[in-house]
mmCIF file of C-alpha atoms in Angstrom:
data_model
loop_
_atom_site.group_PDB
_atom_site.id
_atom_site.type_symbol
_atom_site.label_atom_id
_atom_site.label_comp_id
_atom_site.label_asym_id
_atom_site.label_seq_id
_atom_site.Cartn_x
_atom_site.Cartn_y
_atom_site.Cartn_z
ATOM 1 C CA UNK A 26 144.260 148.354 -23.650
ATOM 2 C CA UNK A 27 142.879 150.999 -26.223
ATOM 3 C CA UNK A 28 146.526 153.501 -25.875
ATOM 4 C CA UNK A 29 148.594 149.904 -26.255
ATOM 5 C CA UNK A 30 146.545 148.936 -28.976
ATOM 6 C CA UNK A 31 147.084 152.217 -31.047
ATOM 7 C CA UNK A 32 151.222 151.821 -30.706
ATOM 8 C CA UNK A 33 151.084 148.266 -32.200
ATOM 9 C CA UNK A 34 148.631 148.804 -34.807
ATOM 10 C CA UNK A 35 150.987 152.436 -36.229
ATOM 11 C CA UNK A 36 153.314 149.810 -36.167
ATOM 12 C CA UNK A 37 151.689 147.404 -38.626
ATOM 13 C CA UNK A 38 152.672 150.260 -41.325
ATOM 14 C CA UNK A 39 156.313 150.187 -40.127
ATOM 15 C CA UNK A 40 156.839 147.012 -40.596
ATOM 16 C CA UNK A 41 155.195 146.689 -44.302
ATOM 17 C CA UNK A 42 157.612 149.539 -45.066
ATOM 18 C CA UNK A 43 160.978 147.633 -43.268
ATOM 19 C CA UNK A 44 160.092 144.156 -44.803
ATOM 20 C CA UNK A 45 158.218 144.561 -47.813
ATOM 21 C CA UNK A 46 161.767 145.277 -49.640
ATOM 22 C CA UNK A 47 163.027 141.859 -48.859
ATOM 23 C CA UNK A 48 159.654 139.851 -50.142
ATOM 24 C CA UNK A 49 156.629 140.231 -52.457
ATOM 25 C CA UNK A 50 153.510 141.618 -50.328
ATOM 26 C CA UNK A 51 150.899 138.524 -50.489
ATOM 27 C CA UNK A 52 153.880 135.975 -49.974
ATOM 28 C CA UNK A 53 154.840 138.371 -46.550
ATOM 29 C CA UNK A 54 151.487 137.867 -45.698
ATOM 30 C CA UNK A 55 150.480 134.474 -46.234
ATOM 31 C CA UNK A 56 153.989 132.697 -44.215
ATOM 32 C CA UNK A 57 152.866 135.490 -41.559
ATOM 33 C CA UNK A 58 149.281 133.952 -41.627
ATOM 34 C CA UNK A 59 150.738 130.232 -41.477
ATOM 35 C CA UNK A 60 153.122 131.417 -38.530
ATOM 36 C CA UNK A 61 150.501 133.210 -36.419
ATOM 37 C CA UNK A 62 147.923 130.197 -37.136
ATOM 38 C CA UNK A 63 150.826 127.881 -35.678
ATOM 39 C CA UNK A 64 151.086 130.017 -32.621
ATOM 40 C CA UNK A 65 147.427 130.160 -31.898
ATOM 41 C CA UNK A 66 147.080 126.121 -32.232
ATOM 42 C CA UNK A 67 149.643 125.957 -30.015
ATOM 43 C CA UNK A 68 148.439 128.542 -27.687
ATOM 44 C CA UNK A 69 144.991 126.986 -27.975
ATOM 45 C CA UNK A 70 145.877 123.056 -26.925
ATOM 46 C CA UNK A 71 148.252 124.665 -23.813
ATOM 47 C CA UNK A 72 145.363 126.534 -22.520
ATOM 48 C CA UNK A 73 142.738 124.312 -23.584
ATOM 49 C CA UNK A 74 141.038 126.899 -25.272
ATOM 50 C CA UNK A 75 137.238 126.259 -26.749
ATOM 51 C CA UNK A 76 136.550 126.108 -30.635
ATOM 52 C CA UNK A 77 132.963 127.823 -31.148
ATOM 53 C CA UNK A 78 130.352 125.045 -32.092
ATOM 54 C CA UNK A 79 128.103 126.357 -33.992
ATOM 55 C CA UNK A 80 129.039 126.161 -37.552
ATOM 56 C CA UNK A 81 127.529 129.500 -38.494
ATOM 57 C CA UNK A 82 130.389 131.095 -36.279
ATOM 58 C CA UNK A 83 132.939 129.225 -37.984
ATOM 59 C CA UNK A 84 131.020 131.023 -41.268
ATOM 60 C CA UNK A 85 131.000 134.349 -39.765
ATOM 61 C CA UNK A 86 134.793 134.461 -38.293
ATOM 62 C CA UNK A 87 135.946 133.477 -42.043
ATOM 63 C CA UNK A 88 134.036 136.298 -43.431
ATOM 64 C CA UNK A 89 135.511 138.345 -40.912
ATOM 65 C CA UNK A 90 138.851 136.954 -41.389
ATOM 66 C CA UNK A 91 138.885 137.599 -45.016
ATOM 67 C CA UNK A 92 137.636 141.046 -44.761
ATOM 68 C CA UNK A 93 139.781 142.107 -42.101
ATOM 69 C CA UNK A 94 143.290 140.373 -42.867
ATOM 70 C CA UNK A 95 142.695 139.310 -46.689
ATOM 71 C CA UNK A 96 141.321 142.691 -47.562
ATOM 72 C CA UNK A 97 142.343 145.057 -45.365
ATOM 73 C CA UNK A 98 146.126 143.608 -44.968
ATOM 74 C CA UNK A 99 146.285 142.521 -48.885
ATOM 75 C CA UNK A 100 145.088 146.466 -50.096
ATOM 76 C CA UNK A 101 147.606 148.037 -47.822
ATOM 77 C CA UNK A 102 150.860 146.512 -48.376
ATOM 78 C CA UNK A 103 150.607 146.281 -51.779
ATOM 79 C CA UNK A 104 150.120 149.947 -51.884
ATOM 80 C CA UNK A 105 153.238 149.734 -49.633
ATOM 81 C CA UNK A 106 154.884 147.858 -51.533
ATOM 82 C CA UNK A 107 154.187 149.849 -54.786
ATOM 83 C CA UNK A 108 155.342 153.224 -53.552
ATOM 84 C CA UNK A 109 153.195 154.601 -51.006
ATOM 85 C CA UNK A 110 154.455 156.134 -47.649
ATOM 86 C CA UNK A 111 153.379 154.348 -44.209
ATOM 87 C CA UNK A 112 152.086 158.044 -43.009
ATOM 88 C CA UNK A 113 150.208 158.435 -46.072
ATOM 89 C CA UNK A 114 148.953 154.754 -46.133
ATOM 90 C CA UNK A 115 147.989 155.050 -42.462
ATOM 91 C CA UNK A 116 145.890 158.307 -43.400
ATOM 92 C CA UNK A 117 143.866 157.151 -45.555
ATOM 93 C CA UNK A 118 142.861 153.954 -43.746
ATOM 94 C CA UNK A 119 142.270 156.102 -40.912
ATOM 95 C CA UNK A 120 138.957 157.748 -42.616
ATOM 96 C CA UNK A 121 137.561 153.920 -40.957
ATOM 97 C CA UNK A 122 135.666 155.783 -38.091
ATOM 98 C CA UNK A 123 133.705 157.778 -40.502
ATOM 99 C CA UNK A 124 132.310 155.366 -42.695
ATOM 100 C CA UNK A 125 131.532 153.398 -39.419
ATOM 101 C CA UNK A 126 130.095 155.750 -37.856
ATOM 102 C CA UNK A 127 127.880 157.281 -41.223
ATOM 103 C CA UNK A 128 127.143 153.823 -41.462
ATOM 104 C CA UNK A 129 125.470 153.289 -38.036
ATOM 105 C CA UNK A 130 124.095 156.398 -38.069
ATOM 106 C CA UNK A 131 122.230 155.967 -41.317
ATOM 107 C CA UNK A 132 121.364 152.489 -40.911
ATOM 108 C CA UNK A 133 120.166 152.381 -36.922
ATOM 109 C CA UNK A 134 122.065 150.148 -34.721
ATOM 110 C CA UNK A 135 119.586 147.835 -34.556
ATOM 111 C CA UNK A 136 119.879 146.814 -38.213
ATOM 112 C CA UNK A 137 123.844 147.109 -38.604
ATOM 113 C CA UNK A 138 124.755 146.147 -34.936
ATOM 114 C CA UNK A 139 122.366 143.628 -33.947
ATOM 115 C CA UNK A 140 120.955 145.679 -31.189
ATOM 116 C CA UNK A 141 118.270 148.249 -30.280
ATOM 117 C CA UNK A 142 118.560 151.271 -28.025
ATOM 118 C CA UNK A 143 118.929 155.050 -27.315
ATOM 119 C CA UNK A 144 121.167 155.662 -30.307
ATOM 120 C CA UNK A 145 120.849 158.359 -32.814
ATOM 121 C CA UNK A 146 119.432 156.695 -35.870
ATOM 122 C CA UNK A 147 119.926 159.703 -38.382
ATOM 123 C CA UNK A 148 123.253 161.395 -39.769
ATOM 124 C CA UNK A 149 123.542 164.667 -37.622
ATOM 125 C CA UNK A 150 124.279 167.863 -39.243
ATOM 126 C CA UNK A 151 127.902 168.216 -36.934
ATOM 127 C CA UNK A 152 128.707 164.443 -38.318
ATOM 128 C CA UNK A 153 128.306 165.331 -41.963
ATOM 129 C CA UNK A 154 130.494 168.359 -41.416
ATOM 130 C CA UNK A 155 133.094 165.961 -39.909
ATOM 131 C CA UNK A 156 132.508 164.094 -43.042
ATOM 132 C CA UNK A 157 133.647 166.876 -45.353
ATOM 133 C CA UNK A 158 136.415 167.973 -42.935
ATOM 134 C CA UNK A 159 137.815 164.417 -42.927
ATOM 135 C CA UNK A 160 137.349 164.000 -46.951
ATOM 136 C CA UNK A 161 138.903 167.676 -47.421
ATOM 137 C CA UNK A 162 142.529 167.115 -45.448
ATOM 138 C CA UNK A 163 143.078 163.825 -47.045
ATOM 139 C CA UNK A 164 142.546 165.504 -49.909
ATOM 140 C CA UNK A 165 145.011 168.171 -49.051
ATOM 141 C CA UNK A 166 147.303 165.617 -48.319
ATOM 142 C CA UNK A 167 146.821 162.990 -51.271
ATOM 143 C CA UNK A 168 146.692 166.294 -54.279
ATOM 144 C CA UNK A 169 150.237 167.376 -53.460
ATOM 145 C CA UNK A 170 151.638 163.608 -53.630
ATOM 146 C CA UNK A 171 150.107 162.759 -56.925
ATOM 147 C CA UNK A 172 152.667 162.007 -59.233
ATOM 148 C CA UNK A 173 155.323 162.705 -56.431
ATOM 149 C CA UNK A 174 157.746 159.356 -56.785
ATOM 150 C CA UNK A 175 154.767 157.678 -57.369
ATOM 151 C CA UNK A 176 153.360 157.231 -54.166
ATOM 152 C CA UNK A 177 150.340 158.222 -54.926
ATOM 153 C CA UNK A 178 148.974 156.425 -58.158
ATOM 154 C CA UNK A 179 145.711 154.926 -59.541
ATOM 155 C CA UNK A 180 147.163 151.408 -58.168
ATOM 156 C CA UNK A 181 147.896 152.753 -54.951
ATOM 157 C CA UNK A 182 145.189 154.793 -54.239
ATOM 158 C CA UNK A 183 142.772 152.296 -55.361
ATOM 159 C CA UNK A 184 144.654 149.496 -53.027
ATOM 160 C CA UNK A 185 144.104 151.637 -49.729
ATOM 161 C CA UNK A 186 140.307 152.117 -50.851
ATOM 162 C CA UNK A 187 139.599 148.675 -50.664
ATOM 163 C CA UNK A 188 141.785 148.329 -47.861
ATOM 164 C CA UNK A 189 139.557 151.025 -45.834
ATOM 165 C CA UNK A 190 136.565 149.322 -47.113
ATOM 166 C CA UNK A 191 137.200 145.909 -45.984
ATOM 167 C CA UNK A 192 138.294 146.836 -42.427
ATOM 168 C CA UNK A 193 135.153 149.069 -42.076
ATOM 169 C CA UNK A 194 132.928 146.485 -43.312
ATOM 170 C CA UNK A 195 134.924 143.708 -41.307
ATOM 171 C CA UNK A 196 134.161 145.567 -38.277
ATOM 172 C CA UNK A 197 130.590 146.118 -38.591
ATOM 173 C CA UNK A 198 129.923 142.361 -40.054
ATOM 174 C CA UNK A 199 131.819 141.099 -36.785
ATOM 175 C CA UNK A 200 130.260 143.538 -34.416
ATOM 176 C CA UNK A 201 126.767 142.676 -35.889
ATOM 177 C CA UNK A 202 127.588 138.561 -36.194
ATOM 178 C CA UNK A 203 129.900 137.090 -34.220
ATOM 179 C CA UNK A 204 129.171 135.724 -30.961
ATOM 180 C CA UNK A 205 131.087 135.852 -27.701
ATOM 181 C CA UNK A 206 134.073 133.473 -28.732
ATOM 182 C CA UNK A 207 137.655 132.964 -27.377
ATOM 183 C CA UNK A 208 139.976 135.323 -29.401
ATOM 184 C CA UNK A 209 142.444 132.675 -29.879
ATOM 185 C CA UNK A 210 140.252 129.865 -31.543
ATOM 186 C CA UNK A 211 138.517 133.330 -33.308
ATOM 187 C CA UNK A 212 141.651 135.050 -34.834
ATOM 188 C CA UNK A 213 143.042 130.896 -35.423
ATOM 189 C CA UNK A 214 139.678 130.559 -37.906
ATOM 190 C CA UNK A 215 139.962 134.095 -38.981
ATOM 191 C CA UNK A 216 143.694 133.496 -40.415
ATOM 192 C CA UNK A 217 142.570 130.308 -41.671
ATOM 193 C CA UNK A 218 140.199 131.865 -44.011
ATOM 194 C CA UNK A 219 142.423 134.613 -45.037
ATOM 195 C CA UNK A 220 145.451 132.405 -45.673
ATOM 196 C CA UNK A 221 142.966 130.660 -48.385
ATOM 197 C CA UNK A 222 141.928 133.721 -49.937
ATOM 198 C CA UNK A 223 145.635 134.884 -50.449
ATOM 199 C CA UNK A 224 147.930 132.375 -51.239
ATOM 200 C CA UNK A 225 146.574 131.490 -54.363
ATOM 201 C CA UNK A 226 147.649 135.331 -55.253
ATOM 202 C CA UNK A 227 150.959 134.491 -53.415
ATOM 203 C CA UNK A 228 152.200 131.814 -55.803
ATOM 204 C CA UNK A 229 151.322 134.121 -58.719
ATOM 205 C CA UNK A 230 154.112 136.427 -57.541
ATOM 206 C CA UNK A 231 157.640 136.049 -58.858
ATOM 207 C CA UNK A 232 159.539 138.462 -56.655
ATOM 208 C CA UNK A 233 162.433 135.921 -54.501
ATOM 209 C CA UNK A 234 162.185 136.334 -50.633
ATOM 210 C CA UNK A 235 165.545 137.866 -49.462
ATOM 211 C CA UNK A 236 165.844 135.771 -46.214
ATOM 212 C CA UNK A 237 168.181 138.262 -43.924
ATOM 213 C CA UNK A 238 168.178 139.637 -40.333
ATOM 214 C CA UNK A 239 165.693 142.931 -41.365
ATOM 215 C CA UNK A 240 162.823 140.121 -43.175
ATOM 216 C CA UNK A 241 163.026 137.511 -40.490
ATOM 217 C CA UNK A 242 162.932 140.752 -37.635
ATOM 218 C CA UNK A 243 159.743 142.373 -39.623
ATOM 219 C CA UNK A 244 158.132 139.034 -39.920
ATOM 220 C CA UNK A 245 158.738 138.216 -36.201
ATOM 221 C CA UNK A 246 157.146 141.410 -35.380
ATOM 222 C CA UNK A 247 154.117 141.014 -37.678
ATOM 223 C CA UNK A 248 153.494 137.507 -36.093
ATOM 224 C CA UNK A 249 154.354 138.338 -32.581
ATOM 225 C CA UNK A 250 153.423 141.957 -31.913
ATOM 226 C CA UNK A 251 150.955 142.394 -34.697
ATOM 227 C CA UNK A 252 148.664 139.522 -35.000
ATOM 228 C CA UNK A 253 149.237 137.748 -31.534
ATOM 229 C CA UNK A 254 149.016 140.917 -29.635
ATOM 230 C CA UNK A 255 147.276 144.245 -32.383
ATOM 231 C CA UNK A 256 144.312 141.453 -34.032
ATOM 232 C CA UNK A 257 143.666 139.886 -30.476
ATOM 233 C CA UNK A 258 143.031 143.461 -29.029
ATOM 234 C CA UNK A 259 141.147 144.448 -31.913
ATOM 235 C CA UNK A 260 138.554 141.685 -31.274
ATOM 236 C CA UNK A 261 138.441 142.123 -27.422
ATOM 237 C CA UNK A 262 137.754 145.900 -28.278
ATOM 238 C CA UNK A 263 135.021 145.302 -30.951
ATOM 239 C CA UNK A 264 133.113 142.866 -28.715
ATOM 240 C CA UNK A 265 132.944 144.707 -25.620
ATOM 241 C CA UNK A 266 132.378 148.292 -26.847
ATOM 242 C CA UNK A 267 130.462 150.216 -29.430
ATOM 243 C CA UNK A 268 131.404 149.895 -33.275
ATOM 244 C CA UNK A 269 131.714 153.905 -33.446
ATOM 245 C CA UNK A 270 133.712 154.139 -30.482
ATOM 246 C CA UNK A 271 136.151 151.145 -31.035
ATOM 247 C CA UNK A 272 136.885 152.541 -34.284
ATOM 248 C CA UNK A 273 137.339 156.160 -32.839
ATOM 249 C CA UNK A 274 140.454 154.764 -31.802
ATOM 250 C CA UNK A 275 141.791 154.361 -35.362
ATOM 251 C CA UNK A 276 142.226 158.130 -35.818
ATOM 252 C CA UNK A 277 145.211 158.162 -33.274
ATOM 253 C CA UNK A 278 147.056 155.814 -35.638
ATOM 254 C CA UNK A 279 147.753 158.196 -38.552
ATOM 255 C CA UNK A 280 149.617 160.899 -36.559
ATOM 256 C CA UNK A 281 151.359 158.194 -34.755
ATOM 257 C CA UNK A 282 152.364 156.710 -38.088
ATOM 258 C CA UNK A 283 153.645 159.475 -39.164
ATOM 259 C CA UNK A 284 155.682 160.450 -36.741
ATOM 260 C CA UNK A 285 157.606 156.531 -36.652
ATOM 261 C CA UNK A 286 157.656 157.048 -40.745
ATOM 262 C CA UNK A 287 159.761 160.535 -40.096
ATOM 263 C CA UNK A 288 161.956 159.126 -37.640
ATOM 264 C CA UNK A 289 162.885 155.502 -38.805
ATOM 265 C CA UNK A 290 162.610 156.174 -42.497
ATOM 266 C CA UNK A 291 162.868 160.519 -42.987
ATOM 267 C CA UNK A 292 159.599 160.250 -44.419
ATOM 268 C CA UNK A 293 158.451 164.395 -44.859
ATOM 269 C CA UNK A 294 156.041 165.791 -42.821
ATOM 270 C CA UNK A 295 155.437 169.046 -44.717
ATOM 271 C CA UNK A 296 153.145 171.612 -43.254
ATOM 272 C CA UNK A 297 150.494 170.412 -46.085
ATOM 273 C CA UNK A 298 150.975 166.951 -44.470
ATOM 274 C CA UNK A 299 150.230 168.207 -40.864
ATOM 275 C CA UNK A 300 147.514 170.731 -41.993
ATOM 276 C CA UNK A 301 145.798 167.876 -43.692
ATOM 277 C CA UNK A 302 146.058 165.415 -40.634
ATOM 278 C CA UNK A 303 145.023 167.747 -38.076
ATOM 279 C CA UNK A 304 142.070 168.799 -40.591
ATOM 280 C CA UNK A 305 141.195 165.264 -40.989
ATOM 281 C CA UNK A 306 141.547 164.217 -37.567
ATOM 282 C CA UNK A 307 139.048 167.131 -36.320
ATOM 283 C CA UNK A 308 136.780 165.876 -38.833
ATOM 284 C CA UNK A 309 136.666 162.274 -37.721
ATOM 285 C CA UNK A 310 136.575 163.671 -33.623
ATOM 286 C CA UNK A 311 133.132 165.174 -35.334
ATOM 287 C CA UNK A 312 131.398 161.929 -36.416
ATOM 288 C CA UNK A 313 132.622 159.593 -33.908
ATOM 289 C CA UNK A 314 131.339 161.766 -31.235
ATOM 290 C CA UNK A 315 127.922 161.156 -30.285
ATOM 291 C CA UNK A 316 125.083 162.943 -30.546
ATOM 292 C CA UNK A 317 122.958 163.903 -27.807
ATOM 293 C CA UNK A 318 119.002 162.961 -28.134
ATOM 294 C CA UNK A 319 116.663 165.963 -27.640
ATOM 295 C CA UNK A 320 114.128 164.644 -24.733
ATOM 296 C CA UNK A 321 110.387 164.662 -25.515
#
């Protein structure tokens, strides 16, 4: 589950890169919502699938929704959209594991994840090393594409920082409130909420869909493969392991990124760019790793 999970979520930056020339960003987004919510209905009634009754999980999966396709989706293919590579895009997102992780750390699990335990309950001297390792080979990457083509701008930069923010803090809400729930009613509610968040910024947009072969194929995949299959995982993975350690996962994504990127779209990978990931990818391995209690 966790390797075929990695392949379809690199993917997710692919296919913002293939389709977003043919449509606007939040209009992409908001027909794939309506499409995947159609699937899950109809997945739900074949299988007979339960809706959560308690009304303060239908609360909590919207939050989580909106965070985690509103946000998260909505910051990252508009950067996309305005210039920004998929390897870079998928970099920068990637930093996820850290703040999770910093976040638990500093916090205790028993505030952030709803549980108590043996967990270290104090940022660890190795994690914020990772910290600065991570921060200092994005930064190697991101310095040398500032003004380069414009992929990295104050727009775009500032759209993948709330991306990374809303996936890290839809992962800890949903780790911390959600209850054991079917992931198809789940990701169903969660679209629901994020379709109403964006398509009010949808009709605002006055770029024409192009409907050909490549839009129809990316939007296939981003229903199909993407939310059916990369969002359903996602949830399994969150509820039955550790925040930290789901997340972990996350820092596989940028190198595999970048490598699609290269070969479907001769995207550079300059030794700055590998330098940078390899830096950055050490420095996440740090955090995410955990830290072994001293006995008393």
């Amino acid at each position: 589950m966790p390797a075929v999970f990695v392949l379809i979520w690199s993917t997710g930056f692919i296919v913002a890169k293939f389709g977003l020339p043919y449509a606007p960003p939040l209009t992409f987004l908001s027909i794939r919502y309506i499409l995947s919510i159609v699937c899950f209905v109809i997945w739900i009634r074949l299988v007979r699938a339960p809706w959560p009754r308690d009304q303060r999980q239908w609360l909590h999966l919207a939050v989580a929704g909106i965070l985690m396709h509103a946000g998260y989706l909505g910051g990252v293919w508009i950067a996309v959209k305005a210039g920004m590579g998929s390897g870079l895009a998928a970099l920068i997102v990637g930093l996820q594991p850290v703040l999770t992780a910093l976040w638990v750390s500093w916090m205790g699990p028993s505030n952030v994840l709803g549980r108590s335990g043996p967990e270290q309950t104090r940022v660890a001297p190795r994690q914020w090393a990772g910290l600065v390792l991570g921060l200092g080979g994005l930064l190697l990457v991101v310095a040398r594409k500032f003004g380069a083509g414009g992929e990295v701008t104050a727009l775009t930069f500032g759209c993948e920082v709330f991306a990374l923010l809303s996936i890290t803090a839809g992962t800890l809400y949903q780790k911390r409130f959600l209850q054991p729930t079917d992931v198809r009613s789940a990701n169903a509610i969660q679209l629901g909420a994020a379709l109403l968040v964006t398509l009010p910024f949808a009709l605002l947009e006055s770029e024409s869909i192009a409907w050909n072969p490549q839009f129809l194929g990316a939007m296939a995949w981003s229903v199909l493969a993407l939310t059916l299959g990369g969002s359903s995982l996602l949830y399994l993975l969150i509820q039955r392991g550790a925040a930290t350690s789901v997340t972990s996962l996350l820092y596989l994504v940028p190198p595999t990124t970048a490598v699609m990127a290269w070969l479907l779209f001769g995207e550079s990978i300059t030794f700055s760019t590998l330098l940078g990931t390899a830096i950055t990818a050490l420095g996440v391995s740090l955090v995410v790793r955990p830290v072994k209690l001293k006995s008393t």
